[in-house]
């Protein structure tokens, strides 16, 4: 028996192609590659030449400005700038020994007064001799000194006396650069 016409047509035709993932991946990667090439060539030949032109214009402006100012004035300006830089360096390294007085008034116990004072601002050392009303006042003053973060060490040289007058002396060592102008300016004190 012969095959029906409809069946013959279906056999004679090729099966339809279904798009696969490999074809889509190839199309996507080709698009990204071409887009990347366009960006690269645009930057390499278009934007690079634009930037080079801008740099050349700025260099020409700098050279023209340099020609407007005579060389002797340029030398004077450089010398003045150098003097300013040296002055700033000197002021930043300058020690401010008056800072200790406000520090002492803030950190002295009410029943203590100082009888002698010695300051080595370069070494950051202060030697104090004081009088207190009681031994407890001396202890409180030493406790105040021990709790301060700006002191690296404290050494008590002795306590003597009786009744209402107790003499004591103490040597204080401050952190490095505590009295320098740059430390005072940065801390705002």
Coordinates of N, CA, C and O in Angstrom, one line a residue:
X1 N 0.8 -1.1 0.0 CA 0.0 0.0 0.0 C 0.9 1.2 0.0 O 1.9 1.3 0.7
X2 N 0.5 2.1 -0.8 CA 1.3 3.4 -0.9 C 1.0 4.3 0.3 O 0.0 4.3 0.9
X3 N 2.0 5.1 0.6 CA 2.0 6.0 1.7 C 1.1 7.2 1.3 O 1.1 7.6 0.2
X4 N 0.4 7.7 2.3 CA -0.4 8.9 2.0 C 0.5 10.1 1.7 O 1.6 10.2 2.0
X5 N -0.1 11.0 0.9 CA 0.6 12.2 0.5 C 1.1 13.0 1.6 O 2.2 13.5 1.6
X6 N 0.4 13.1 2.7 CA 0.8 13.9 3.8 C 2.0 13.3 4.5 O 2.9 14.0 4.9
X7 N 2.1 12.0 4.6 CA 3.2 11.4 5.2 C 4.4 11.5 4.3 O 5.6 11.7 4.8
X8 N 4.3 11.5 3.0 CA 5.4 11.7 2.1 C 6.0 13.1 2.2 O 7.2 13.3 2.1
X9 N 5.2 14.1 2.4 CA 5.6 15.4 2.5 C 6.4 15.6 3.8 O 7.4 16.3 3.8
X10 N 6.0 15.0 4.9 CA 6.7 15.1 6.1 C 8.0 14.4 6.1 O 9.0 14.9 6.7
X11 N 8.1 13.3 5.4 CA 9.4 12.6 5.3 C 10.4 13.4 4.4 O 11.6 13.5 4.7
X12 N 9.9 14.0 3.3 CA 10.7 14.8 2.4 C 11.3 16.1 3.0 O 12.3 16.6 2.6
X13 N 10.6 16.6 4.0 CA 11.0 17.9 4.6 C 12.1 17.6 5.6 O 12.1 16.6 6.3
X14 N 13.0 18.6 5.8 CA 14.1 18.5 6.9 C 13.4 18.9 8.2 O 12.5 19.7 8.2
X15 N 13.9 18.3 9.3 CA 13.3 18.6 10.5 C 13.7 20.1 10.9 O 14.8 20.6 10.5
X16 N 12.8 20.8 11.6 CA 13.1 22.2 11.9 C 14.3 22.3 12.9 O 14.5 21.4 13.8
X17 N 15.1 23.3 12.7 CA 16.3 23.5 13.6 C 15.8 24.3 14.8 O 15.2 25.3 14.7
X18 N 16.2 23.8 15.9 CA 15.9 24.6 17.2 C 17.2 25.3 17.6 O 18.3 24.8 17.5
X19 N 17.1 26.6 17.9 CA 18.3 27.3 18.3 C 18.8 26.8 19.6 O 18.1 26.5 20.6
X20 N 20.1 26.6 19.7 CA 20.8 26.0 20.9 C 21.5 27.1 21.7 O 21.6 28.3 21.2
X21 N 22.0 26.8 22.8 CA 22.6 27.7 23.7 C 24.0 28.1 23.2 O 24.5 29.2 23.4
X22 N 24.6 27.2 22.4 CA 26.0 27.6 21.9 C 25.9 28.7 20.9 O 26.8 29.5 20.8
X23 N 24.9 28.7 20.1 CA 24.7 29.8 19.1 C 24.5 31.1 19.8 O 25.1 32.2 19.4
X24 N 23.7 31.2 20.9 CA 23.4 32.4 21.6 C 24.7 32.9 22.3 O 25.0 34.1 22.4
X25 N 25.5 32.0 22.9 CA 26.7 32.3 23.6 C 27.7 32.9 22.6 O 28.4 33.9 22.9
X26 N 27.8 32.3 21.4 CA 28.7 32.8 20.4 C 28.3 34.2 19.9 O 29.1 35.1 19.8
X27 N 27.0 34.5 19.8 CA 26.5 35.8 19.4 C 26.8 36.8 20.5 O 27.2 37.9 20.2
X28 N 26.6 36.5 21.7 CA 26.8 37.4 22.8 C 28.3 37.7 22.9 O 28.6 38.9 23.1
X29 N 29.1 36.7 22.9 CA 30.6 37.0 23.1 C 31.1 37.8 21.9 O 32.0 38.6 22.0
X30 N 30.6 37.6 20.7 CA 31.0 38.3 19.5 C 30.6 39.8 19.7 O 31.4 40.7 19.4
X31 N 29.4 40.0 20.2 CA 28.9 41.4 20.4 C 29.8 42.1 21.4 O 30.2 43.3 21.2
X32 N 30.1 41.4 22.5 CA 30.9 42.0 23.5 C 32.3 42.3 23.0 O 32.9 43.4 23.3
X33 N 32.9 41.4 22.2 CA 34.2 41.6 21.6 C 34.3 42.8 20.7 O 35.2 43.6 20.8
X34 N 33.3 42.9 19.8 CA 33.2 44.0 18.9 C 33.0 45.3 19.6 O 33.7 46.3 19.3
X35 N 32.2 45.3 20.6 CA 32.0 46.5 21.4 C 33.2 47.0 22.1 O 33.6 48.1 22.2
X36 N 34.0 46.0 22.7 CA 35.3 46.3 23.3 C 36.3 46.8 22.4 O 37.0 47.8 22.7
X37 N 36.3 46.3 21.2 CA 37.3 46.8 20.2 C 36.9 48.3 19.8 O 37.8 49.1 19.7
X38 N 35.6 48.6 19.6 CA 35.2 49.9 19.3 C 35.6 50.9 20.4 O 36.1 52.0 20.2
X39 N 35.4 50.5 21.7 CA 35.8 51.3 22.8 C 37.3 51.5 22.8 O 37.8 52.7 23.0
X40 N 38.1 50.5 22.6 CA 39.6 50.6 22.7 C 40.1 51.5 21.6 O 40.9 52.4 21.9
X41 N 39.6 51.3 20.4 CA 40.1 52.2 19.3 C 39.6 53.6 19.4 O 40.3 54.6 19.1
X42 N 38.4 53.8 20.0 CA 37.9 55.2 20.3 C 38.8 55.9 21.3 O 39.2 57.0 21.1
X43 N 39.2 55.1 22.4 CA 40.1 55.7 23.4 C 41.5 55.9 22.8 O 42.1 57.0 23.1
X44 N 42.0 54.9 22.1 CA 43.4 55.0 21.7 C 43.6 56.1 20.6 O 44.6 56.8 20.6
X45 N 42.7 56.3 19.7 CA 42.9 57.2 18.6 C 42.1 58.5 18.8 O 42.6 59.5 18.3
X46 N 41.0 58.5 19.5 CA 40.3 59.7 19.6 C 40.6 60.5 20.9 O 41.0 61.6 20.9
X47 N 40.4 59.8 22.0 CA 40.5 60.5 23.3 C 41.9 60.8 23.6 O 42.3 61.8 24.2
X48 N 42.9 59.9 23.3 CA 44.3 60.1 23.6 C 44.8 61.3 22.8 O 45.5 62.1 23.4
X49 N 44.4 61.5 21.6 CA 44.9 62.7 20.9 C 44.3 63.9 21.5 O 44.9 65.0 21.5
X50 N 43.0 63.9 21.9 CA 42.4 65.0 22.6 C 43.2 65.4 23.9 O 43.4 66.6 24.1
X51 N 43.5 64.4 24.7 CA 44.2 64.7 25.9 C 45.6 65.2 25.6 O 46.1 66.1 26.3
X52 N 46.3 64.7 24.6 CA 47.6 65.2 24.2 C 47.5 66.6 23.8 O 48.4 67.4 24.1
X53 N 46.5 67.0 23.1 CA 46.3 68.4 22.7 C 46.1 69.3 23.9 O 46.7 70.4 24.0
X54 N 45.3 68.8 24.9 CA 45.1 69.6 26.1 C 46.4 69.8 26.9 O 46.7 70.9 27.4
X55 N 47.2 68.7 27.0 CA 48.5 68.8 27.7 C 49.4 69.8 27.0 O 50.0 70.6 27.7
X56 N 49.4 69.8 25.7 CA 50.3 70.7 25.0 C 49.8 72.1 25.2 O 50.7 73.0 25.3
X57 N 48.5 72.4 25.2 CA 48.0 73.7 25.4 C 48.4 74.2 26.8 O 48.8 75.4 26.9
X58 N 48.3 73.4 27.8 CA 48.7 73.8 29.2 C 50.2 74.0 29.3 O 50.6 75.0 29.9
X59 N 51.0 73.2 28.6 CA 52.4 73.5 28.6 C 52.8 74.8 27.9 O 53.6 75.5 28.4
X60 N 52.1 75.1 26.9 CA 52.3 76.3 26.2 C 51.9 77.5 27.1 O 52.6 78.5 27.1
X61 N 50.8 77.4 27.8 CA 50.4 78.4 28.7 C 51.4 78.6 29.8 O 51.7 79.8 30.2
X62 N 51.9 77.5 30.4 CA 52.9 77.6 31.5 C 54.2 78.3 30.9 O 54.7 79.2 31.6
X63 N 54.6 77.9 29.7 CA 55.8 78.5 29.2 C 55.6 80.0 28.9 O 56.4 80.8 29.2
X64 N 54.4 80.4 28.4 CA 54.1 81.8 28.1 C 54.1 82.6 29.4 O 54.6 83.7 29.5
X65 N 53.5 82.0 30.5 CA 53.4 82.7 31.8 C 54.8 82.8 32.4 O 55.2 83.9 32.9
X66 N 55.7 81.8 32.2 CA 57.1 81.9 32.7 C 57.9 82.9 31.9 O 58.8 83.6 32.5
X67 N 57.5 83.2 30.7 CA 58.2 84.2 29.9 C 57.7 85.6 30.3 O 58.5 86.6 30.1
X68 N 56.5 85.7 30.9 CA 56.0 87.0 31.3 C 56.7 87.6 32.5 O 56.9 88.8 32.7
X69 N 57.2 86.7 33.4 CA 57.9 87.0 34.6 C 59.4 87.0 34.4 O 59.9 85.9 34.0
X70 N 60.1 88.0 34.6 CA 61.6 88.0 34.4 C 62.2 87.0 35.3 O 61.7 86.7 36.4
X71 N 63.4 86.5 34.9 CA 64.1 85.5 35.7 C 64.6 86.0 37.0 O 64.5 85.3 38.0
X72 N 64.9 87.3 37.2 CA 65.3 87.8 38.5 C 64.2 87.8 39.4 O 64.3 87.5 40.6
X73 N 62.9 88.1 38.9 CA 61.8 88.1 39.8 C 61.4 86.6 40.2 O 61.0 86.4 41.3
X74 N 61.6 85.7 39.2 CA 61.4 84.3 39.6 C 62.3 83.8 40.7 O 61.9 83.1 41.6
X75 N 63.6 84.3 40.6 CA 64.6 83.9 41.6 C 64.2 84.5 43.0 O 64.3 83.8 44.0
X76 N 63.7 85.7 43.0 CA 63.2 86.4 44.2 C 62.0 85.6 44.8 O 61.9 85.4 46.0
X77 N 61.1 85.2 44.0 CA 59.9 84.5 44.4 C 60.3 83.2 45.0 O 59.9 82.8 46.1
X78 N 61.3 82.5 44.4 CA 61.7 81.2 44.9 C 62.5 81.4 46.2 O 62.3 80.6 47.2
X79 N 63.2 82.4 46.3 CA 64.0 82.7 47.6 C 63.0 83.0 48.7 O 63.1 82.6 49.8
X80 N 61.9 83.8 48.4 CA 60.9 84.2 49.4 C 60.2 83.0 49.8 O 59.9 82.8 51.0
X81 N 59.8 82.1 48.9 CA 59.1 80.9 49.3 C 60.0 80.0 50.2 O 59.5 79.4 51.1
X82 N 61.3 79.9 49.8 CA 62.2 79.1 50.7 C 62.3 79.7 52.1 O 62.3 78.9 53.0
X83 N 62.3 81.0 52.2 CA 62.3 81.6 53.5 C 61.0 81.3 54.3 O 61.1 81.0 55.5
X84 N 59.9 81.4 53.6 CA 58.6 81.0 54.3 C 58.6 79.6 54.7 O 58.1 79.3 55.8
X85 N 59.1 78.7 53.9 CA 59.1 77.3 54.3 C 60.0 77.0 55.5 O 59.7 76.3 56.4
X86 N 61.2 77.7 55.5 CA 62.1 77.5 56.6 C 61.5 78.1 57.9 O 61.6 77.5 59.0
X87 N 60.8 79.2 57.8 CA 60.1 79.8 58.9 C 59.1 78.9 59.5 O 58.9 78.8 60.7
X88 N 58.3 78.3 58.6 CA 57.2 77.4 59.0 C 57.9 76.2 59.8 O 57.4 75.8 60.8
X89 N 59.0 75.7 59.2 CA 59.6 74.6 59.9 C 60.1 75.0 61.3 O 60.0 74.2 62.2
X90 N 60.7 76.2 61.4 CA 61.2 76.6 62.7 C 60.0 76.8 63.7 O 60.1 76.4 64.9
X91 N 58.9 77.4 63.2 CA 57.8 77.6 64.1 C 57.1 76.3 64.5 O 56.7 76.1 65.7
X92 N 57.1 75.3 63.6 CA 56.5 74.0 64.0 C 57.4 73.3 65.0 O 56.9 72.5 65.9
X93 N 58.7 73.5 65.0 CA 59.6 72.8 66.0 C 59.8 73.7 67.2 O 60.5 73.2 68.1
X94 N 59.2 74.8 67.3 CA 59.4 75.7 68.4 C 58.7 75.1 69.7 O 57.6 74.6 69.6
X95 N 59.4 75.3 70.8 CA 58.7 74.8 72.1 C 58.0 75.9 72.7 O 58.4 77.0 72.8
X96 N 56.8 75.5 73.3 CA 56.0 76.5 74.0 C 56.0 76.1 75.5 O 55.2 75.2 75.9
X97 N 56.9 76.7 76.2 CA 57.0 76.3 77.6 C 55.9 76.9 78.5 O 55.7 76.4 79.6
X98 N 55.2 77.9 78.0 CA 54.1 78.5 78.8 C 53.0 77.5 79.0 O 52.1 77.7 79.8
X99 N 52.9 76.5 78.1 CA 51.9 75.5 78.2 C 51.8 74.8 79.6 O 50.8 74.4 80.0
X100 N 53.0 74.7 80.2 CA 53.0 74.0 81.5 C 52.2 74.7 82.6 O 51.7 74.1 83.5
X101 N 52.1 76.0 82.5 CA 51.5 76.8 83.6 C 50.0 76.5 83.6 O 49.4 76.3 84.6
X102 N 49.3 76.5 82.4 CA 47.9 76.2 82.4 C 47.7 74.7 82.8 O 46.7 74.4 83.4
X103 N 48.6 73.9 82.4 CA 48.5 72.4 82.7 C 48.6 72.3 84.3 O 47.9 71.5 84.8
X104 N 49.6 73.0 84.9 CA 49.7 72.9 86.4 C 48.5 73.4 87.1 O 48.0 72.8 88.1
X105 N 47.9 74.5 86.6 CA 46.8 75.1 87.3 C 45.6 74.1 87.2 O 44.8 74.0 88.1
X106 N 45.5 73.4 86.1 CA 44.4 72.5 85.9 C 44.5 71.2 86.7 O 43.6 70.6 87.1
X107 N 45.8 70.8 86.9 CA 46.0 69.5 87.5 C 46.7 69.6 88.9 O 47.3 68.6 89.3
X108 N 46.4 70.7 89.6 CA 46.9 70.8 91.0 C 45.8 70.7 91.9 O 44.7 71.3 91.8
X109 N 46.0 69.9 93.0 CA 45.0 69.6 94.0 C 44.8 70.9 94.8 O 45.8 71.7 94.9
X110 N 43.6 71.2 95.3 CA 43.3 72.5 95.9 C 44.2 72.8 97.2 O 44.4 74.0 97.4
X111 N 44.6 71.8 97.9 CA 45.4 72.1 99.1 C 46.9 72.0 98.9 O 47.6 71.8 99.8
X112 N 47.3 72.1 97.7 CA 48.7 72.0 97.3 C 49.1 73.3 96.6 O 48.4 73.9 95.8
X113 N 50.3 73.8 97.0 CA 50.9 75.0 96.3 C 52.4 74.7 96.0 O 53.0 74.0 96.8
X114 N 52.9 75.2 94.9 CA 54.2 74.9 94.4 C 55.2 75.9 94.9 O 54.9 77.1 94.8
X115 N 56.3 75.4 95.5 CA 57.4 76.3 96.0 C 58.5 76.5 95.0 O 59.2 77.5 95.0
X116 N 58.8 75.5 94.2 CA 59.9 75.6 93.2 C 59.5 74.8 92.0 O 58.7 73.9 92.0
X117 N 60.1 75.3 90.9 CA 59.7 74.8 89.6 C 60.9 74.8 88.7 O 61.6 75.8 88.6
X118 N 61.1 73.7 87.9 CA 62.2 73.6 86.9 C 61.7 72.9 85.7 O 61.1 71.8 85.8
X119 N 62.0 73.5 84.5 CA 61.4 72.9 83.3 C 62.6 72.7 82.3 O 63.4 73.6 82.0
X120 N 62.6 71.5 81.7 CA 63.5 71.2 80.6 C 62.5 70.9 79.4 O 62.1 69.7 79.3
X121 N 62.1 71.9 78.6 CA 61.1 71.7 77.6 C 61.6 70.8 76.4 O 60.8 70.2 75.8
X122 N 62.9 70.9 76.2 CA 63.4 70.0 75.1 C 63.3 68.5 75.5 O 63.0 67.7 74.7
X123 N 63.7 68.3 76.8 CA 63.6 66.9 77.2 C 62.3 66.5 77.7 O 62.0 65.3 78.0
X124 N 61.4 67.4 77.9 CA 60.0 67.1 78.4 C 60.0 66.7 79.9 O 59.1 65.9 80.3
X125 N 60.9 67.4 80.7 CA 60.9 67.0 82.1 C 60.6 68.3 82.9 O 61.0 69.4 82.6
X126 N 59.8 68.0 84.0 CA 59.5 69.1 85.0 C 59.8 68.6 86.4 O 59.4 67.5 86.7
X127 N 60.5 69.4 87.1 CA 60.8 69.1 88.6 C 60.0 70.1 89.4 O 60.1 71.3 89.2
X128 N 59.2 69.6 90.3 CA 58.4 70.4 91.2 C 58.6 70.2 92.6 O 58.9 69.0 93.0
X129 N 58.6 71.2 93.5 CA 58.6 71.0 94.9 C 57.4 71.8 95.4 O 57.1 72.9 94.9
X130 N 56.6 71.2 96.3 CA 55.4 71.8 96.8 C 55.1 71.5 98.2 O 55.8 70.8 98.9
X131 N 54.1 72.2 98.7 CA 53.7 72.1 100.1 C 52.2 71.8 100.1 O 51.4 72.4 99.3
X132 N 51.8 70.8 101.0 CA 50.5 70.4 101.1 C 50.0 70.5 102.5 O 50.9 70.5 103.4
X133 N 48.7 70.6 102.8 CA 48.2 70.7 104.1 C 48.3 69.4 104.9 O 48.4 69.3 106.1
X134 N 48.2 68.2 104.2 CA 48.2 66.9 104.8 C 48.9 65.9 103.9 O 49.0 66.1 102.7
X135 N 49.2 64.7 104.5 CA 49.7 63.7 103.7 C 48.7 63.2 102.7 O 49.1 62.8 101.5
X136 N 47.4 63.2 103.0 CA 46.4 62.8 102.1 C 46.3 63.7 100.9 O 46.1 63.2 99.8
X137 N 46.6 65.0 101.1 CA 46.6 65.9 99.9 C 47.8 65.6 99.0 O 47.7 65.7 97.8
X138 N 48.9 65.2 99.6 CA 50.1 64.8 98.8 C 49.7 63.6 98.0 O 50.0 63.5 96.8
X139 N 49.1 62.6 98.6 CA 48.7 61.4 97.9 C 47.7 61.7 96.8 O 47.8 61.1 95.7
X140 N 46.8 62.6 97.1 CA 45.8 62.9 96.0 C 46.5 63.6 94.8 O 46.2 63.3 93.7
X141 N 47.5 64.5 95.1 CA 48.2 65.1 94.1 C 49.0 64.1 93.2 O 49.0 64.2 92.0
X142 N 49.6 63.2 93.9 CA 50.4 62.2 93.2 C 49.4 61.3 92.3 O 49.8 60.8 91.2
X143 N 48.3 61.0 92.9 CA 47.3 60.2 92.1 C 46.8 60.9 90.9 O 46.6 60.3 89.8
X144 N 46.6 62.2 91.0 CA 46.3 63.0 89.8 C 47.3 62.9 88.7 O 47.0 62.7 87.6
X145 N 48.6 63.1 89.1 CA 49.7 63.0 88.2 C 49.7 61.6 87.5 O 50.0 61.5 86.3
X146 N 49.5 60.5 88.3 CA 49.6 59.2 87.8 C 48.5 58.9 86.7 O 48.7 58.1 85.8
X147 N 47.4 59.6 86.9 CA 46.2 59.3 86.0 C 46.3 60.1 84.6 O 45.5 59.8 83.8
X148 N 47.3 60.9 84.5 CA 47.3 61.8 83.3 C 48.0 61.0 82.1 O 49.1 60.5 82.3
X149 N 47.4 61.0 80.9 CA 48.0 60.3 79.8 C 49.2 61.0 79.2 O 50.0 60.3 78.5
X150 N 49.4 62.3 79.4 CA 50.5 63.0 78.8 C 51.8 62.8 79.6 O 52.9 63.2 79.1
X151 N 51.8 62.1 80.7 CA 53.0 61.8 81.5 C 53.4 60.4 81.2 O 52.6 59.5 81.2
X152 N 54.7 60.2 80.9 CA 55.2 58.9 80.7 C 55.8 58.3 82.0 O 55.8 57.1 82.2
X153 N 56.3 59.2 82.9 CA 56.8 58.7 84.2 C 56.7 59.8 85.2 O 56.6 61.0 84.9
X154 N 56.6 59.3 86.5 CA 56.6 60.2 87.6 C 57.4 59.6 88.7 O 57.3 58.5 89.0
X155 N 58.3 60.5 89.3 CA 59.2 60.0 90.4 C 59.1 60.9 91.5 O 59.3 62.1 91.4
X156 N 58.7 60.4 92.7 CA 58.6 61.1 93.9 C 60.0 61.1 94.6 O 60.5 60.0 94.8
X157 N 60.5 62.3 95.0 CA 61.8 62.3 95.6 C 61.7 62.4 97.1 O 62.7 62.4 97.8
X158 N 60.5 62.4 97.7 CA 60.4 62.4 99.1 C 59.3 63.3 99.7 O 58.9 64.2 99.0
X159 N 58.8 62.9 100.9 CA 57.8 63.7 101.5 C 58.3 63.9 103.0 O 58.7 62.9 103.6
X160 N 58.2 65.1 103.5 CA 58.6 65.4 104.8 C 57.8 66.4 105.5 O 57.1 67.2 104.7
X161 N 57.7 66.5 106.8 CA 57.0 67.5 107.5 C 56.0 66.9 108.5 O 56.0 65.7 108.7
X162 N 55.3 67.8 109.1 CA 54.3 67.3 110.1 C 53.3 68.4 110.2 O 53.5 69.6 109.9
X163 N 52.2 68.1 110.8 CA 51.1 69.0 111.1 C 50.5 69.5 109.8 O 50.0 68.8 109.0
X164 N 50.5 70.9 109.6 CA 49.8 71.5 108.4 C 50.7 71.7 107.2 O 50.3 72.2 106.2
X165 N 52.0 71.4 107.3 CA 52.9 71.6 106.2 C 53.7 70.4 105.9 O 54.5 69.9 106.7
X166 N 53.4 69.8 104.8 CA 54.1 68.6 104.3 C 54.7 69.0 102.9 O 54.1 69.4 102.0
X167 N 56.0 68.9 102.9 CA 56.8 69.3 101.7 C 57.0 68.0 100.9 O 57.3 66.9 101.5
X168 N 57.0 68.1 99.6 CA 57.3 67.0 98.8 C 57.9 67.5 97.5 O 57.8 68.7 97.1
X169 N 58.6 66.6 96.7 CA 59.1 67.0 95.4 C 58.8 65.8 94.5 O 58.8 64.7 94.9
X170 N 58.6 66.2 93.2 CA 58.3 65.2 92.2 C 58.9 65.6 90.9 O 59.0 66.8 90.6
X171 N 59.4 64.6 90.1 CA 59.9 64.8 88.8 C 58.9 64.1 87.8 O 58.6 63.0 88.0
X172 N 58.5 64.9 86.8 CA 57.6 64.5 85.8 C 58.2 64.4 84.5 O 59.0 65.3 84.1
X173 N 57.9 63.4 83.7 CA 58.4 63.2 82.3 C 57.2 63.2 81.4 O 56.3 62.3 81.5
X174 N 57.2 64.1 80.4 CA 56.1 64.2 79.5 C 56.3 63.4 78.2 O 57.5 63.1 77.9
X175 N 55.3 63.1 77.5 CA 55.4 62.4 76.2 C 56.2 63.2 75.3 O 56.3 64.5 75.4
X176 N 56.9 62.6 74.3 CA 57.8 63.3 73.4 C 57.0 64.4 72.6 O 55.9 64.1 72.1
X177 N 57.5 65.6 72.5 CA 56.9 66.6 71.7 C 55.7 67.3 72.3 O 55.0 68.0 71.7
X178 N 55.5 67.1 73.6 CA 54.3 67.7 74.3 C 54.4 69.2 74.3 O 53.4 69.9 74.2
X179 N 55.6 69.8 74.3 CA 55.7 71.2 74.4 C 56.0 71.8 73.0 O 56.2 73.0 72.9
X180 N 56.0 71.0 71.9 CA 56.3 71.6 70.6 C 55.1 72.3 70.1 O 53.9 72.0 70.4
X181 N 55.3 73.3 69.2 CA 54.2 74.1 68.7 C 53.3 73.3 67.8 O 52.1 73.5 67.8
X182 N 53.8 72.3 67.1 CA 53.0 71.5 66.2 C 52.0 70.7 67.0 O 50.9 70.4 66.6
X183 N 52.4 70.2 68.2 CA 51.5 69.4 69.1 C 50.4 70.3 69.7 O 49.3 69.9 69.7
X184 N 50.8 71.5 70.1 CA 49.8 72.5 70.6 C 48.8 72.8 69.6 O 47.6 72.8 69.8
X185 N 49.2 73.1 68.3 CA 48.3 73.5 67.3 C 47.4 72.3 66.9 O 46.2 72.6 66.6
X186 N 47.9 71.1 66.9 CA 47.1 70.0 66.4 C 46.1 69.6 67.5 O 45.0 69.1 67.2
X187 N 46.4 69.8 68.8 CA 45.5 69.4 69.8 C 44.5 70.5 70.1 O 43.5 70.3 70.8
X188 N 44.8 71.7 69.7 CA 43.8 72.8 69.9 C 43.9 73.4 71.3 O 43.0 74.2 71.7
X189 N 44.9 73.1 72.1 CA 45.0 73.6 73.5 C 46.0 74.7 73.5 O 46.9 74.9 72.8

